[in-house]
Amino acid sequence: TEIYTLSLHDALPISPFVAAVVLYGAAIGFWLSPNGAHTVPLFALALGGFVAWWARHRKWRKVECVYAATVITAGYVWTQVAAVVSPWPPMPIVFIGLWLAASVPWWWHHRIRPDAPAAGDDRLETWAAGVAGQGGALPGSTLRGFTPVKNGWAATIILPGGKLTTDNAIGATARIASAFGVPPTSVIVDRTDTGEAHRAQLLMLTSNPLQAAQPFTGPQLDLTTGRFPIGVHSDGNTAYWRLFEPGSGGCHGMISGTTGSGKSTLVNLLCAEVRHSGVCVLWLADPEEGCSVPDWQDAADWFAGTVDEIRVMLQAAERVMAGRKRRRGRREWTDTNGNPRRGLGSFTPTPAEPLLVIVIDESPDVMDDQECSRVIELVGRKGRKLGIVVKVINQVPSVAAMGGNVTIRSMVSSMNVVMLRTSDRLSGRMGMPQDMPVDPVNLPKQWPDGSSTAGLGYVASTDGRVSPMRCLYVENAYQWATCPAPAVALDADSAADAGEEI
């Protein structure tokens, strides 16, 4: 018998009642206070600021942010009127109407769902026998709140407190898939919205939305966030790659996967976004003399096809970085408070001073060159805030493939990491910020219908979470390499630092 204690998750349905009491009490207090009406906007701003921070921290979806903003705005308007007029009739009637309108969506989202499947459904028995039993992946666990969702069903995993955590549940993804007799890519275990350590969210896909390749329809870089879509997650959400963080700096990255895993299409997508960004310059290195990226040799601002040429390119990048460091360290500017300042400690790309993106395909051959390895390490450590980043493409994300340089691997895998299907079990877990729920070596080469799984893999977000996804498919890379794009080149000072080779 499960001993169940009241948790934050179970208290959520009564939250509207608590909020109503607090808000109405605050309105009475503002009305009674001599300056209460002038205090209401400050109260609303403080509440809105906290909710905005919480939404960013919890990574709310757009619909959740819109709902929260609507509720706060309606609550502010009513409280302001009540503080000026009075909180007495007819204001209570208006309050009840607004409260019901705001509460119904909340109750629907946090409704108490049935704990068990319908009669004849053996999901609980499968869980008890294959997952929760002695020797199972999550002994002592159980499932609650079964809910039908698009492409499958969802439930909440309840873990024995003090014995297992959410991380244990995420690590058990492959064994859960085995128990239910489905591919590992059809099982997604993640943290709950409330972040409780003794719970996890289970999504079981009866039809996998990743099986149908999603086409790349064109560049979609968002200059306000510095990121662009690279694929779709199993739950239908968008997977992103971050080129830069506005107000902070550029972002390094790494793409790994074996032959036929879909690396090339992701490199094509990356190059297309950089070329059409309007704020980035592409330097492309391929020691295979362009065989790995045939469509982009003439489209890149600088293409290097041998290790010797790549060495020259990287040395030029080092000079660009040194020049920018010297100039930006002396630059005078005025902050938002009107204070005169000197020196820039962050980088946000503009057409006048673009981000220099160095993409290195087949990177192990380059890393074996001592001078190339030295410059890449330097760019990895210092280039981010000077507008120079490196994207490393390889088959195995091992230290050996990075020229034996641990620093390089740490730097390039600190922001963007995509791990596609690997050829051996050892390489699968080397590049991610944390272990993946399923080893990439176990990803299938084909779907049940015989179609290719190219582009299927995992992406690590900046918070360290690792999620399954499938990359967007670039059908005609040549089109995006040759069609009109914003004319962006290195600023004159950086170009002069780079030298005549450019």
XYZ file of C-alpha atoms in Angstrom:
502
model
C 0.000 0.000 0.000
C 1.409 3.387 -0.975
C 1.794 5.860 1.883
C 1.090 9.208 0.269
C 1.814 12.612 1.790
C 0.457 15.949 0.586
C 2.985 17.668 -1.670
C 3.147 20.895 -3.604
C 1.859 19.126 -6.701
C -1.306 17.981 -4.901
C -1.918 21.427 -3.391
C -1.969 23.124 -6.798
C -5.756 22.744 -7.370
C -6.495 24.900 -4.286
C -4.062 27.636 -5.295
C -6.791 29.859 -6.878
C -8.608 29.975 -3.511
C -5.433 31.022 -1.717
C -4.695 33.637 -4.381
C -8.252 35.012 -4.117
C -8.017 35.465 -0.343
C -4.598 37.124 -0.582
C -5.595 39.452 -3.435
C -8.881 40.532 -1.863
C -7.175 41.105 1.482
C -4.509 43.172 -0.263
C -7.195 45.244 -2.007
C -8.830 46.045 1.333
C -5.455 47.004 2.758
C -4.677 49.288 -0.200
C -8.132 50.929 0.110
C -7.687 51.595 3.829
C -4.137 52.921 3.403
C -3.845 56.679 2.643
C -1.415 56.020 -0.214
C -2.650 52.554 -1.079
C -3.780 53.417 -4.620
C -0.253 54.604 -5.422
C 1.248 51.394 -4.035
C -0.761 49.004 -6.224
C 1.457 49.463 -9.354
C 4.570 48.697 -7.295
C 2.864 45.590 -5.923
C 1.913 44.474 -9.460
C 5.428 45.126 -10.799
C 7.018 43.138 -7.978
C 4.631 40.241 -8.534
C 5.100 40.376 -12.296
C 8.879 40.438 -11.917
C 8.836 37.399 -9.673
C 6.539 35.467 -12.028
C 8.729 36.412 -15.015
C 11.802 35.139 -13.174
C 10.016 31.943 -12.189
C 8.761 31.392 -15.742
C 12.301 31.736 -17.074
C 13.678 29.485 -14.338
C 11.059 26.788 -14.954
C 11.131 27.286 -18.767
C 7.387 27.829 -19.129
C 5.790 27.355 -22.491
C 4.466 30.390 -24.384
C 0.840 29.588 -23.526
C 1.700 29.447 -19.818
C 3.453 32.829 -19.996
C 0.462 34.378 -21.780
C -1.909 32.934 -19.169
C 0.181 34.305 -16.286
C 0.477 37.759 -17.901
C -3.289 37.880 -18.491
C -4.107 36.908 -14.898
C -1.650 39.425 -13.426
C -2.955 42.221 -15.657
C -6.593 41.496 -14.781
C -5.739 41.262 -11.084
C -3.840 44.566 -11.230
C -6.711 46.414 -12.935
C -9.275 45.143 -10.434
C -7.067 45.866 -7.417
C -6.297 49.388 -8.681
C -9.988 50.169 -9.111
C -10.837 48.645 -5.707
C -8.084 50.689 -4.028
C -9.479 53.921 -5.514
C -13.244 53.282 -5.297
C -13.727 50.576 -2.647
C -13.585 46.778 -2.403
C -17.280 46.645 -1.473
C -20.295 45.906 -3.716
C -20.452 45.726 -6.654
C -16.674 45.000 -6.740
C -17.007 41.483 -5.203
C -19.230 40.402 -8.100
C -16.678 41.633 -10.628
C -13.939 39.899 -8.645
C -15.774 36.565 -8.624
C -16.317 36.744 -12.384
C -12.638 37.454 -13.073
C -11.574 34.829 -10.540
C -13.692 32.113 -12.163
C -12.424 33.042 -15.634
C -8.826 32.715 -14.395
C -9.374 29.613 -12.261
C -11.063 27.315 -14.792
C -7.961 26.968 -17.046
C -5.823 26.413 -13.931
C -8.113 23.706 -12.573
C -8.301 22.013 -15.961
C -4.506 21.913 -16.248
C -3.996 20.738 -12.649
C -7.128 18.584 -12.416
C -6.865 15.412 -10.379
C -6.555 12.686 -12.966
C -7.466 9.042 -12.474
C -4.782 7.121 -10.603
C -5.246 3.917 -12.537
C -6.055 2.913 -16.125
C -9.492 1.673 -17.088
C -10.478 -1.941 -16.644
C -8.615 -4.222 -18.991
C -5.651 -1.863 -19.269
C -2.523 -3.668 -18.078
C -0.147 -0.677 -17.875
C -0.005 -0.804 -14.064
C 0.691 -4.529 -14.124
C 3.434 -4.043 -16.716
C 4.992 -1.342 -14.582
C 4.780 -3.387 -11.394
C 6.272 -6.487 -13.004
C 8.919 -4.968 -15.255
C 9.938 -1.741 -13.524
C 8.805 -1.475 -9.900
C 9.415 -5.044 -8.734
C 12.430 -6.435 -6.932
C 15.405 -6.144 -9.252
C 13.545 -3.731 -11.530
C 14.829 -0.377 -12.696
C 12.786 1.594 -10.143
C 11.840 -0.750 -7.276
C 8.998 0.496 -5.133
C 7.798 3.068 -7.660
C 4.303 3.410 -9.058
C 2.364 5.326 -11.710
C -0.384 7.896 -11.133
C -2.512 10.218 -13.212
C -2.745 8.468 -16.565
C -3.588 11.001 -19.275
C -4.053 10.535 -23.028
C -1.886 12.921 -25.039
C -1.133 13.401 -28.687
C 0.775 10.371 -30.033
C 0.491 8.412 -26.758
C -0.141 8.762 -23.053
C 1.442 10.381 -20.013
C 1.641 9.553 -16.322
C 3.452 10.645 -13.184
C 6.091 8.330 -11.698
C 5.980 8.291 -7.888
C 9.334 7.230 -6.448
C 10.019 5.920 -2.934
C 11.211 8.965 -1.002
C 14.777 8.835 0.233
C 15.652 5.901 -2.023
C 15.240 7.070 -5.603
C 15.250 10.470 -7.313
C 14.158 11.962 -10.608
C 17.648 11.367 -12.003
C 17.250 7.641 -11.297
C 13.992 7.646 -13.262
C 15.571 9.455 -16.220
C 18.453 6.981 -16.222
C 15.963 4.096 -16.325
C 14.487 5.148 -19.688
C 15.886 2.203 -21.650
C 14.704 -0.361 -19.092
C 11.223 1.189 -19.005
C 11.108 0.903 -22.795
C 12.168 -2.736 -22.515
C 9.417 -3.457 -19.985
C 6.739 -2.016 -22.267
C 8.229 -3.542 -25.409
C 8.758 -0.271 -27.277
C 11.860 1.407 -28.775
C 13.841 3.625 -26.376
C 13.009 6.656 -28.517
C 9.310 6.143 -27.680
C 9.878 6.726 -23.946
C 10.575 10.157 -22.468
C 11.189 10.601 -18.745
C 11.619 14.139 -17.492
C 11.293 16.307 -14.405
C 7.842 17.452 -13.305
C 6.747 21.085 -13.569
C 7.122 21.455 -9.793
C 10.608 19.911 -9.727
C 9.933 17.477 -6.870
C 12.780 14.994 -6.479
C 10.514 12.010 -5.717
C 8.507 12.380 -8.939
C 9.101 12.221 -12.672
C 6.955 12.716 -15.732
C 6.561 9.762 -18.103
C 5.574 10.178 -21.745
C 4.955 6.966 -23.683
C 4.634 7.418 -27.441
C 2.450 4.937 -29.283
C 3.325 6.676 -32.559
C 6.653 8.469 -32.779
C 6.429 11.999 -34.253
C 10.154 11.849 -35.029
C 9.662 9.174 -37.676
C 8.523 11.729 -40.243
C 11.433 13.963 -41.236
C 10.719 17.655 -40.716
C 11.991 19.824 -43.591
C 14.146 22.901 -43.127
C 12.032 25.706 -44.588
C 14.514 28.550 -44.209
C 16.662 30.451 -41.697
C 14.839 31.353 -38.486
C 17.494 32.933 -36.246
C 15.855 35.057 -33.547
C 18.162 38.025 -32.946
C 16.493 38.764 -29.597
C 17.488 35.367 -28.188
C 20.407 34.377 -30.431
C 19.012 30.939 -31.179
C 17.360 29.104 -34.077
C 15.405 25.819 -34.498
C 17.452 22.761 -35.408
C 14.856 20.041 -34.919
C 11.846 18.760 -33.051
C 11.627 16.889 -29.749
C 9.566 13.739 -29.223
C 6.891 15.751 -27.416
C 6.543 18.089 -30.390
C 8.472 20.998 -28.875
C 11.205 22.725 -30.856
C 14.887 21.926 -30.334
C 17.206 24.938 -30.569
C 20.837 25.838 -31.223
C 22.165 29.038 -29.649
C 24.579 31.133 -31.733
C 24.974 33.831 -29.103
C 23.489 35.192 -25.888
C 22.547 38.876 -26.284
C 24.395 40.944 -23.719
C 26.802 38.103 -22.974
C 28.670 36.624 -25.925
C 28.907 33.966 -28.624
C 28.345 30.267 -27.985
C 30.658 27.405 -28.933
C 29.283 24.014 -29.914
C 29.891 20.397 -30.862
C 28.126 17.935 -33.175
C 29.027 14.246 -32.969
C 27.801 11.154 -34.751
C 28.895 8.259 -36.899
C 28.710 8.038 -40.691
C 25.099 8.144 -41.885
C 23.775 9.556 -38.600
C 22.809 12.926 -40.095
C 25.772 15.164 -39.209
C 26.007 16.610 -42.708
C 22.450 17.903 -42.785
C 22.929 19.571 -39.396
C 26.168 21.206 -40.606
C 24.287 22.422 -43.684
C 21.593 23.889 -41.456
C 24.179 25.589 -39.229
C 25.971 27.118 -42.220
C 22.675 28.314 -43.709
C 21.656 30.069 -40.502
C 25.063 31.740 -40.139
C 25.174 32.903 -43.769
C 21.659 34.361 -43.657
C 21.838 35.771 -40.116
C 22.887 39.291 -41.065
C 25.124 39.461 -37.970
C 27.571 36.544 -38.437
C 30.527 35.685 -40.667
C 31.279 32.063 -41.596
C 34.813 30.662 -41.685
C 34.690 27.018 -42.728
C 37.435 24.407 -42.252
C 37.357 20.937 -43.821
C 40.651 18.990 -43.964
C 39.026 16.717 -46.561
C 39.406 19.581 -49.086
C 35.694 20.278 -49.101
C 34.365 16.741 -49.570
C 32.458 16.949 -46.293
C 30.835 20.320 -47.117
C 30.851 20.565 -50.940
C 28.098 23.180 -51.189
C 29.704 25.709 -48.853
C 33.238 26.161 -50.182
C 32.368 29.292 -52.174
C 29.637 30.486 -49.792
C 31.872 30.839 -46.739
C 33.702 34.105 -46.111
C 36.862 31.972 -45.793
C 37.200 28.299 -46.695
C 40.254 26.217 -45.758
C 40.582 22.704 -47.207
C 43.840 21.375 -45.784
C 45.404 21.323 -42.348
C 48.022 23.837 -43.496
C 45.327 26.217 -44.759
C 43.277 25.702 -41.593
C 46.320 26.570 -39.493
C 46.625 29.881 -41.355
C 42.902 30.537 -40.856
C 43.068 29.872 -37.121
C 46.142 32.081 -36.706
C 44.201 34.846 -38.443
C 41.327 34.281 -36.013
C 43.797 34.641 -33.147
C 44.893 38.014 -34.518
C 41.272 39.107 -34.884
C 40.638 38.124 -31.277
C 43.721 40.019 -30.049
C 42.693 43.134 -31.991
C 39.142 43.070 -30.709
C 40.393 42.578 -27.162
C 42.620 45.629 -27.463
C 39.958 47.865 -29.008
C 37.009 46.725 -26.886
C 39.038 47.069 -23.710
C 39.513 50.787 -24.441
C 36.097 51.557 -25.917
C 34.156 54.292 -24.138
C 30.399 54.044 -23.795
C 27.505 55.233 -21.646
C 25.360 52.838 -19.618
C 21.581 53.025 -19.159
C 22.022 55.218 -16.087
C 24.005 57.778 -18.043
C 27.348 56.857 -16.480
C 30.438 57.109 -18.713
C 32.172 53.720 -18.889
C 35.303 52.238 -20.424
C 35.759 48.658 -21.631
C 33.239 46.115 -22.916
C 32.944 42.825 -21.061
C 30.333 41.226 -23.313
C 29.551 40.838 -27.014
C 26.300 41.161 -28.929
C 26.787 40.785 -32.707
C 25.707 43.521 -35.114
C 26.152 43.981 -38.879
C 28.882 46.518 -38.082
C 30.725 44.121 -35.739
C 29.588 40.579 -36.567
C 30.126 37.319 -34.743
C 32.917 35.242 -36.323
C 31.749 31.614 -36.481
C 34.470 29.041 -37.213
C 33.028 25.652 -38.225
C 35.576 22.813 -38.200
C 34.398 19.626 -39.907
C 36.303 16.351 -39.441
C 37.965 18.055 -36.482
C 40.225 15.176 -35.258
C 42.593 15.736 -38.223
C 42.805 19.411 -37.273
C 43.217 18.757 -33.554
C 46.249 16.550 -34.230
C 48.092 19.647 -35.403
C 49.669 21.225 -32.321
C 49.335 24.810 -33.533
C 45.702 24.365 -34.558
C 44.926 22.782 -31.214
C 46.590 25.684 -29.382
C 44.558 28.344 -31.195
C 41.269 26.431 -30.838
C 41.889 26.157 -27.101
C 42.609 29.896 -26.922
C 39.437 30.750 -28.841
C 37.492 28.339 -26.650
C 38.691 30.085 -23.488
C 38.637 33.734 -24.537
C 36.742 34.128 -27.802
C 33.191 34.093 -26.483
C 33.160 37.681 -25.164
C 35.154 38.921 -28.152
C 32.723 37.624 -30.777
C 34.652 34.567 -31.991
C 33.263 31.055 -31.542
C 34.168 27.589 -32.770
C 31.846 24.741 -33.778
C 33.506 21.319 -33.802
C 32.167 18.436 -35.912
C 33.429 14.908 -35.238
C 32.421 11.259 -35.116
C 33.576 10.510 -31.571
C 33.469 13.188 -28.822
C 36.478 11.762 -27.011
C 39.472 13.603 -25.620
C 41.641 11.748 -28.157
C 39.523 13.199 -30.984
C 40.203 16.640 -29.473
C 43.946 16.183 -29.776
C 44.138 15.008 -26.169
C 43.004 18.464 -24.992
C 40.426 18.273 -22.184
C 40.028 22.059 -22.174
C 38.873 22.131 -25.790
C 36.230 19.485 -25.217
C 34.979 21.245 -22.083
C 34.719 24.574 -23.890
C 33.023 23.444 -27.097
C 30.536 21.292 -25.179
C 29.589 23.997 -22.667
C 26.805 25.562 -24.735
C 25.553 23.513 -27.697
C 25.907 19.746 -27.921
C 24.149 17.459 -30.391
C 24.830 13.726 -30.162
C 23.557 11.616 -33.032
C 23.882 7.839 -33.419
C 27.362 6.628 -32.495
C 29.243 3.541 -33.635
C 30.383 2.316 -30.236
C 29.125 2.331 -26.678
C 32.098 4.186 -25.248
C 31.727 7.323 -27.343
C 28.065 7.910 -26.563
C 28.438 9.530 -23.166
C 31.654 11.450 -23.637
C 30.402 14.800 -24.857
C 27.197 15.541 -22.991
C 27.022 17.669 -19.822
C 25.308 14.711 -18.181
C 24.436 11.108 -19.014
C 21.828 10.522 -21.672
C 18.708 8.488 -20.945
C 19.630 6.094 -23.779
C 23.106 5.403 -25.144
C 23.255 6.744 -28.745
C 24.800 3.473 -29.912
C 21.349 1.921 -29.304
C 19.585 4.344 -31.622
C 18.252 2.418 -34.642
C 19.581 2.944 -38.155
C 16.100 2.506 -39.604
C 12.492 2.961 -38.515
C 10.180 -0.081 -38.589
C 9.040 0.891 -42.088
C 12.645 0.790 -43.352
C 13.138 4.572 -43.634
C 16.337 6.161 -42.351
C 16.629 7.621 -38.870
C 19.290 10.145 -39.979
C 19.170 13.159 -37.683
C 17.839 11.208 -34.713
C 19.762 11.898 -31.517
C 19.998 14.050 -28.413
C 20.513 17.724 -27.763
C 21.739 19.228 -24.507
C 20.217 22.521 -23.455
C 22.070 25.192 -21.493
C 20.572 23.939 -18.210
C 22.201 20.542 -18.758
C 19.030 18.634 -19.646
C 19.426 16.074 -22.418
C 16.398 15.449 -24.631
C 15.755 13.246 -27.684
C 15.120 15.050 -30.963
C 15.374 14.762 -34.723
C 17.187 17.380 -36.787
C 15.450 19.343 -39.500
C 16.277 17.977 -42.938
C 17.985 20.346 -45.382
C 16.952 18.988 -48.754
C 18.910 21.428 -50.965
C 21.951 22.885 -49.213
C 23.210 24.389 -52.475
C 20.118 26.598 -52.632
C 20.873 28.164 -49.238
C 24.560 28.480 -50.084
C 23.951 30.427 -53.310
C 20.674 32.344 -52.912
C 20.839 36.060 -51.940
C 21.810 36.696 -48.314
C 22.591 39.806 -46.238
C 26.014 41.172 -47.156
C 28.008 40.794 -43.941
C 31.782 40.947 -43.644
C 34.236 41.398 -40.821
C 34.544 44.959 -39.618
C 37.438 46.826 -41.219
C 39.640 46.663 -38.118
C 39.139 42.898 -37.701
C 39.733 42.298 -41.400
C 42.986 44.231 -41.164
C 43.999 42.148 -38.134
C 43.243 38.936 -40.026
C 45.705 39.915 -42.760
C 45.866 39.595 -46.517
C 44.970 35.888 -46.508
C 41.287 36.707 -46.024
